[in-house]
Amino acid sequence: MNLVYSVLLVEDNPGDAELIAEILPAEEFRSEHVETLAAAIQALSRKVYDLILLDLGLPDATGLEGVERINHQFPDVALVVLTGLQRDDIALQAVQAGAQDYLNKGKVDKVGVARALRHAIARKEIAVHKSRFLSTVSHEMRTPLNIIQGFASILDDEIGGPLTNQQKRCVRGILGGADRLVTLIEDLLDAAQIAAGHFSIRREPVNVSEVVATVVAAMAPLAKEKGVELKFDKGTQASIELDRLRIAQVLTNLLSNAIKFTPTNGEVKIRVSREAESVKIEVSDTGIGISLAFRPNLFKLFSQAPQGQQTKGTGLGLYVSKSIVEAHGGEINVNSVPGVGSTFWFTLPLQRSA
């Protein structure tokens, strides 16, 4: 018995809606039609659909607005956008914003549409299962890890009796490894939430320089151990609405990477400056640098630069950091010269966008 997929067609042009409905193979797809994003959200709240066909030019949502809202509210439903524009870049932006595929209304046919919708549903199912798997594994790892940290801390505090120097080094090695595992688990959970469209931030008025100073102080021992000089240029003082813990997470990731890839006697510098409509935070190092060819992949999930093979990470930190910064309405990027060093920077808007 063949599967029959339920499709919600969101299209305000009756002629285009009729054309798409006729093209969909009736033996494989059952479609319902609404004309606005508001009506689509109501329909999705009442019924589970396998796929949404969304026009990019609706009367109550233009451009990527509809994609972002639907992907945020209904992250488990496959989404294919429809466009009448002869510009693939707009549709590609929609895919980057969370759609599984796009169709040009002037170039659709029965075979091509059916294939695109089947592939979109399959890709979404894989993404959802992967996200749930990551989330489940991460949660299951937390309990035994908490036990390891707890007993190792008891040993480190010498509650059960004094330790030899060799035993102290071993215990602190356990605690250091546990801390790295905690970071990995948190990154995995964040990556799963981002993929599922469940990622969110909690804003409050915060002095940016104070957040940076706190992270710099926390990272100072790591820099000292590596023999790297850590400098902080406070620059401007600005209070903006942001998620303190999430921005600290971004800074911790950028600083730990900078220290990791900077050789002994090198330098890592953090600078806070104010631009016309934003605060800019820069983390510069005198490390190995990043090749120009790899930079477009740097912020992608599980992506690692070839230079990082000797000091491997997870490929999660920059992906999560990018999502955090963009959730604040900011931008993150890097300038780098191989063999000279890199400057990772991100911006945070002074005024929260409506």
Short mmCIF file of C-alpha atoms in Angstrom, two decimals:
data_model
loop_
_atom_site.label_atom_id
_atom_site.label_comp_id
_atom_site.label_asym_id
_atom_site.label_seq_id
_atom_site.Cartn_x
_atom_site.Cartn_y
_atom_site.Cartn_z
CA MET A 1 0.00 0.00 0.00
CA ASN A 2 1.41 3.36 -1.08
CA LEU A 3 1.75 6.19 1.39
CA VAL A 4 -0.46 9.23 0.86
CA TYR A 5 1.07 12.48 2.09
CA SER A 6 -0.99 15.40 3.35
CA VAL A 7 0.06 18.77 1.91
CA LEU A 8 -0.93 22.27 2.96
CA LEU A 9 -0.71 24.64 -0.01
CA VAL A 10 -0.31 28.29 1.04
CA GLU A 11 -0.87 30.39 -2.08
CA ASP A 12 -2.84 33.62 -2.51
CA ASN A 13 -3.09 33.41 -6.31
CA PRO A 14 -6.11 31.20 -7.22
CA GLY A 15 -4.69 30.38 -10.64
CA ASP A 16 -1.32 29.27 -9.26
CA ALA A 17 -3.05 27.30 -6.49
CA GLU A 18 -5.21 25.46 -9.02
CA LEU A 19 -2.19 24.70 -11.20
CA ILE A 20 -0.18 23.26 -8.29
CA ALA A 21 -3.17 21.21 -7.07
CA GLU A 22 -3.62 19.71 -10.54
CA ILE A 23 0.07 18.86 -10.88
CA LEU A 24 0.25 16.99 -7.55
CA PRO A 25 -0.27 13.25 -8.19
CA ALA A 26 -3.61 12.44 -6.51
CA GLU A 27 -2.56 8.87 -5.70
CA GLU A 28 0.35 10.15 -3.57
CA PHE A 29 -0.62 13.61 -2.26
CA ARG A 30 -3.79 15.05 -0.71
CA SER A 31 -3.69 18.84 -0.60
CA GLU A 32 -5.61 21.54 1.21
CA HIS A 33 -5.42 25.18 0.21
CA VAL A 34 -5.27 28.43 2.22
CA GLU A 35 -4.44 31.92 0.99
CA THR A 36 -2.63 33.58 3.92
CA LEU A 37 0.04 32.79 6.46
CA ALA A 38 -2.43 33.39 9.29
CA ALA A 39 -4.79 30.79 7.83
CA ALA A 40 -1.88 28.38 7.40
CA ILE A 41 -0.88 28.71 11.05
CA GLN A 42 -4.48 28.05 12.11
CA ALA A 43 -4.65 24.96 9.88
CA LEU A 44 -1.30 23.66 11.18
CA SER A 45 -2.50 24.15 14.75
CA ARG A 46 -5.54 21.95 14.10
CA LYS A 47 -4.05 19.18 11.95
CA VAL A 48 -0.73 17.44 11.32
CA TYR A 49 0.56 17.78 7.76
CA ASP A 50 3.48 16.02 6.12
CA LEU A 51 4.50 19.02 4.05
CA ILE A 52 3.83 22.71 3.49
CA LEU A 53 4.03 24.33 0.08
CA LEU A 54 4.55 28.02 0.85
CA ASP A 55 4.40 30.94 -1.57
CA LEU A 56 7.05 33.58 -0.82
CA GLY A 57 4.73 36.46 -1.75
CA LEU A 58 1.72 36.24 0.57
CA PRO A 59 -0.36 39.32 1.50
CA ASP A 60 0.49 38.95 5.22
CA ALA A 61 4.07 37.66 4.90
CA THR A 62 6.60 38.62 2.25
CA GLY A 63 10.01 37.16 1.54
CA LEU A 64 11.50 34.98 4.25
CA GLU A 65 9.07 36.04 6.99
CA GLY A 66 6.69 33.15 6.33
CA VAL A 67 9.53 30.62 6.20
CA GLU A 68 10.96 31.79 9.52
CA ARG A 69 7.62 31.85 11.32
CA ILE A 70 6.49 28.42 10.13
CA ASN A 71 9.89 26.85 10.75
CA HIS A 72 9.88 28.29 14.28
CA GLN A 73 6.31 27.25 15.18
CA PHE A 74 6.17 23.92 13.30
CA PRO A 75 9.77 22.69 13.05
CA ASP A 76 8.87 19.03 12.42
CA VAL A 77 6.94 19.68 9.18
CA ALA A 78 8.74 19.59 5.84
CA LEU A 79 8.64 22.93 4.01
CA VAL A 80 9.01 23.68 0.29
CA VAL A 81 8.80 27.26 -0.94
CA LEU A 82 7.15 28.43 -4.15
CA THR A 83 8.44 31.41 -6.06
CA GLY A 84 7.50 33.07 -9.31
CA LEU A 85 10.72 35.09 -9.33
CA GLN A 86 13.46 34.24 -11.80
CA ARG A 87 16.02 34.59 -9.03
CA ASP A 88 17.35 31.42 -7.47
CA ASP A 89 19.23 33.38 -4.80
CA ILE A 90 15.95 34.31 -3.05
CA ALA A 91 14.84 30.70 -2.94
CA LEU A 92 18.28 29.58 -1.77
CA GLN A 93 18.01 32.05 1.11
CA ALA A 94 14.71 30.39 2.03
CA VAL A 95 16.42 26.99 2.12
CA GLN A 96 19.14 28.44 4.35
CA ALA A 97 16.38 29.81 6.60
CA GLY A 98 14.93 26.34 7.13
CA ALA A 99 13.05 25.20 3.99
CA GLN A 100 13.90 21.77 2.58
CA ASP A 101 13.60 22.80 -1.08
CA TYR A 102 12.12 25.35 -3.48
CA LEU A 103 10.10 25.24 -6.70
CA ASN A 104 9.82 27.85 -9.42
CA LYS A 105 6.13 28.10 -10.35
CA GLY A 106 7.01 28.70 -13.97
CA LYS A 107 9.00 25.49 -14.29
CA VAL A 108 6.96 22.88 -12.42
CA ASP A 109 5.80 19.53 -13.81
CA LYS A 110 4.12 16.48 -12.26
CA VAL A 111 7.22 14.28 -12.10
CA GLY A 112 9.52 17.04 -10.85
CA VAL A 113 7.10 18.26 -8.18
CA ALA A 114 6.41 14.78 -6.83
CA ARG A 115 10.11 13.97 -6.66
CA ALA A 116 10.93 17.29 -4.93
CA LEU A 117 8.19 16.80 -2.32
CA ARG A 118 9.18 13.20 -1.56
CA HIS A 119 12.81 14.21 -1.12
CA ALA A 120 11.83 17.18 1.07
CA ILE A 121 9.76 14.96 3.39
CA ALA A 122 12.59 12.40 3.59
CA ARG A 123 15.20 15.08 4.37
CA LYS A 124 13.01 16.53 7.10
CA GLU A 125 12.41 13.11 8.66
CA ILE A 126 16.15 12.43 8.74
CA ALA A 127 16.83 15.85 10.30
CA VAL A 128 14.16 15.34 12.96
CA HIS A 129 15.40 11.84 13.85
CA LYS A 130 19.01 13.05 14.01
CA SER A 131 18.00 15.93 16.26
CA ARG A 132 16.05 13.64 18.60
CA PHE A 133 18.92 11.15 18.70
CA LEU A 134 21.44 13.86 19.62
CA SER A 135 19.12 15.20 22.30
CA THR A 136 18.47 11.75 23.79
CA VAL A 137 22.13 10.73 23.83
CA SER A 138 23.16 14.06 25.37
CA HIS A 139 20.57 13.80 28.15
CA GLU A 140 21.53 10.17 28.89
CA MET A 141 25.20 11.14 29.20
CA ARG A 142 24.50 13.79 31.82
CA THR A 143 23.65 11.49 34.76
CA PRO A 144 26.80 9.32 34.73
CA LEU A 145 28.90 12.41 34.03
CA ASN A 146 27.43 14.19 37.07
CA ILE A 147 28.37 11.15 39.18
CA ILE A 148 31.95 11.21 37.84
CA GLN A 149 32.26 14.93 38.56
CA GLY A 150 30.80 14.56 42.03
CA PHE A 151 33.08 11.77 43.21
CA ALA A 152 36.14 13.33 41.55
CA SER A 153 35.41 16.60 43.35
CA ILE A 154 35.19 14.74 46.68
CA LEU A 155 38.59 13.19 45.98
CA ASP A 156 40.04 16.54 44.92
CA ASP A 157 38.82 18.16 48.16
CA GLU A 158 40.49 15.31 50.07
CA ILE A 159 37.32 14.69 52.08
CA GLY A 160 38.15 10.98 52.27
CA GLY A 161 41.76 11.60 53.22
CA PRO A 162 44.94 13.20 51.83
CA LEU A 163 46.18 12.45 48.30
CA THR A 164 49.67 12.13 46.98
CA ASN A 165 50.82 14.61 44.32
CA GLN A 166 50.47 11.92 41.65
CA GLN A 167 46.93 11.12 42.81
CA LYS A 168 46.01 14.84 42.73
CA ARG A 169 47.24 15.10 39.13
CA CYS A 170 45.14 12.07 38.19
CA VAL A 171 42.01 13.44 39.86
CA ARG A 172 42.43 16.84 38.21
CA GLY A 173 42.86 15.06 34.89
CA ILE A 174 39.49 13.37 35.51
CA LEU A 175 37.86 16.72 36.37
CA GLY A 176 39.36 18.37 33.28
CA GLY A 177 38.08 15.59 31.03
CA ALA A 178 34.65 15.78 32.67
CA ASP A 179 34.51 19.53 32.08
CA ARG A 180 35.28 19.01 28.40
CA LEU A 181 32.53 16.39 28.21
CA VAL A 182 30.07 18.84 29.80
CA THR A 183 30.91 21.38 27.09
CA LEU A 184 30.45 18.73 24.39
CA ILE A 185 27.07 17.67 25.79
CA GLU A 186 25.84 21.26 26.02
CA ASP A 187 26.96 21.89 22.43
CA LEU A 188 25.21 18.72 21.26
CA LEU A 189 21.98 19.75 23.00
CA ASP A 190 22.20 23.24 21.52
CA ALA A 191 22.85 21.82 18.04
CA ALA A 192 19.83 19.51 18.42
CA GLN A 193 17.62 22.42 19.51
CA ILE A 194 18.83 24.58 16.63
CA ALA A 195 18.18 21.82 14.09
CA ALA A 196 14.70 21.27 15.54
CA GLY A 197 13.88 24.99 15.51
CA HIS A 198 13.49 25.06 19.32
CA PHE A 199 16.44 27.30 20.09
CA SER A 200 15.67 30.49 22.01
CA ILE A 201 17.34 33.26 24.01
CA ARG A 202 16.37 35.19 27.14
CA ARG A 203 17.17 38.87 26.97
CA GLU A 204 17.93 41.27 29.80
CA PRO A 205 19.76 44.63 30.01
CA VAL A 206 23.47 43.77 30.23
CA ASN A 207 26.74 45.70 30.15
CA VAL A 208 28.64 44.01 27.32
CA SER A 209 32.11 44.84 28.66
CA GLU A 210 31.25 43.29 32.03
CA VAL A 211 30.26 40.02 30.35
CA VAL A 212 33.49 40.03 28.36
CA ALA A 213 35.56 40.78 31.48
CA THR A 214 33.98 37.85 33.34
CA VAL A 215 34.80 35.43 30.52
CA VAL A 216 38.34 36.78 30.13
CA ALA A 217 38.96 36.24 33.85
CA ALA A 218 37.65 32.67 33.61
CA MET A 219 39.89 31.91 30.60
CA ALA A 220 43.03 33.50 32.07
CA PRO A 221 44.28 30.28 33.76
CA LEU A 222 44.02 28.38 30.47
CA ALA A 223 46.01 31.08 28.67
CA LYS A 224 48.64 31.09 31.42
CA GLU A 225 48.97 27.31 31.28
CA LYS A 226 49.48 27.48 27.50
CA GLY A 227 51.97 30.36 27.80
CA VAL A 228 49.74 32.73 25.80
CA GLU A 229 49.39 36.40 26.74
CA LEU A 230 45.75 37.43 27.15
CA LYS A 231 44.90 41.12 26.63
CA PHE A 232 41.54 42.87 27.05
CA ASP A 233 40.74 46.28 25.56
CA LYS A 234 37.43 47.25 27.21
CA GLY A 235 36.85 50.06 24.74
CA THR A 236 33.26 51.24 24.96
CA GLN A 237 30.77 50.69 27.77
CA ALA A 238 27.34 49.80 26.39
CA SER A 239 24.26 48.26 27.99
CA ILE A 240 22.01 46.35 25.62
CA GLU A 241 19.37 43.63 25.85
CA LEU A 242 20.95 40.24 25.39
CA ASP A 243 21.15 36.73 26.82
CA ARG A 244 24.09 36.99 29.22
CA LEU A 245 24.80 33.26 29.42
CA ARG A 246 24.53 32.71 25.68
CA ILE A 247 26.86 35.59 24.80
CA ALA A 248 29.31 34.33 27.44
CA GLN A 249 29.08 30.95 25.69
CA VAL A 250 30.06 32.55 22.36
CA LEU A 251 32.98 34.39 23.96
CA THR A 252 34.18 31.26 25.77
CA ASN A 253 34.16 29.33 22.51
CA LEU A 254 36.04 32.01 20.57
CA LEU A 255 38.60 32.55 23.33
CA SER A 256 39.22 28.84 23.92
CA ASN A 257 39.74 28.33 20.18
CA ALA A 258 42.11 31.31 19.99
CA ILE A 259 44.18 30.03 22.91
CA LYS A 260 44.16 26.47 21.56
CA PHE A 261 45.49 27.46 18.12
CA THR A 262 47.98 30.08 19.33
CA PRO A 263 51.51 28.80 20.04
CA THR A 264 53.38 29.40 23.30
CA ASN A 265 54.53 33.04 23.67
CA GLY A 266 51.74 34.11 21.33
CA GLU A 267 49.02 36.67 22.05
CA VAL A 268 45.23 36.71 22.20
CA LYS A 269 43.49 40.07 22.36
CA ILE A 270 39.82 40.87 23.02
CA ARG A 271 38.42 44.24 22.01
CA VAL A 272 34.98 45.82 22.50
CA SER A 273 34.03 48.77 20.29
CA ARG A 274 30.90 50.70 19.45
CA GLU A 275 29.71 51.17 15.88
CA ALA A 276 26.81 53.22 14.52
CA GLU A 277 24.05 50.75 15.44
CA SER A 278 25.85 47.91 17.19
CA VAL A 279 28.58 46.78 19.57
CA LYS A 280 31.43 44.84 17.98
CA ILE A 281 33.48 42.26 19.88
CA GLU A 282 36.74 41.01 18.35
CA VAL A 283 38.92 38.09 19.42
CA SER A 284 42.32 38.26 17.70
CA ASP A 285 45.17 35.77 17.93
CA THR A 286 48.65 35.19 16.56
CA GLY A 287 47.87 31.57 15.75
CA ILE A 288 47.98 29.35 12.70
CA GLY A 289 45.27 31.16 10.73
CA ILE A 290 42.56 29.75 8.46
CA SER A 291 42.79 29.23 4.71
CA LEU A 292 40.54 31.34 2.49
CA ALA A 293 39.14 28.23 0.81
CA PHE A 294 37.80 26.81 4.07
CA ARG A 295 36.22 29.94 5.54
CA PRO A 296 32.78 29.51 3.89
CA ASN A 297 32.45 26.16 5.74
CA LEU A 298 33.77 27.36 9.09
CA PHE A 299 30.41 27.97 10.78
CA LYS A 300 28.71 24.85 9.45
CA LEU A 301 27.74 21.94 11.69
CA PHE A 302 30.59 19.46 12.40
CA SER A 303 32.95 21.47 10.20
CA GLN A 304 36.67 21.65 11.00
CA ALA A 305 39.53 23.41 9.27
CA PRO A 306 42.32 21.14 7.99
CA GLN A 307 44.79 23.06 10.16
CA GLY A 308 42.84 21.92 13.22
CA GLN A 309 43.50 18.22 12.68
CA GLN A 310 46.34 18.12 15.20
CA THR A 311 44.17 19.75 17.88
CA LYS A 312 40.76 18.35 17.10
CA GLY A 313 37.47 19.77 18.29
CA THR A 314 33.89 18.75 17.64
CA GLY A 315 32.91 21.19 14.91
CA LEU A 316 29.97 22.29 17.07
CA GLY A 317 31.15 25.45 18.82
CA LEU A 318 31.22 27.88 15.91
CA TYR A 319 27.93 26.52 14.54
CA VAL A 320 26.23 27.11 17.89
CA SER A 321 27.94 30.50 18.29
CA LYS A 322 26.65 31.64 14.91
CA SER A 323 23.10 30.64 15.85
CA ILE A 324 23.34 32.52 19.16
CA VAL A 325 24.63 35.71 17.54
CA GLU A 326 22.03 35.59 14.75
CA ALA A 327 19.26 35.01 17.30
CA HIS A 328 20.30 38.37 18.77
CA GLY A 329 20.07 39.98 15.32
CA GLY A 330 23.86 40.20 14.99
CA GLU A 331 26.51 38.95 12.60
CA ILE A 332 29.60 36.79 13.12
CA ASN A 333 32.58 36.31 10.81
CA VAL A 334 36.35 35.96 10.67
CA ASN A 335 39.33 37.68 9.07
CA SER A 336 42.42 35.51 8.84
CA VAL A 337 45.88 35.25 7.31
CA PRO A 338 47.38 31.74 7.35
CA GLY A 339 50.55 31.68 9.42
CA VAL A 340 49.83 35.12 10.91
CA GLY A 341 46.60 34.76 12.89
CA SER A 342 42.85 35.27 12.92
CA THR A 343 40.30 37.77 14.18
CA PHE A 344 36.87 36.37 14.93
CA TRP A 345 34.31 39.11 15.43
CA PHE A 346 30.61 39.46 16.05
CA THR A 347 28.15 42.32 16.40
CA LEU A 348 25.18 42.86 18.69
CA PRO A 349 22.55 45.49 17.77
CA LEU A 350 22.21 48.39 20.22
CA GLN A 351 18.46 48.42 19.67
CA ARG A 352 16.39 45.26 19.66
CA SER A 353 14.63 44.79 16.33
CA ALA A 354 10.85 44.70 16.38
#
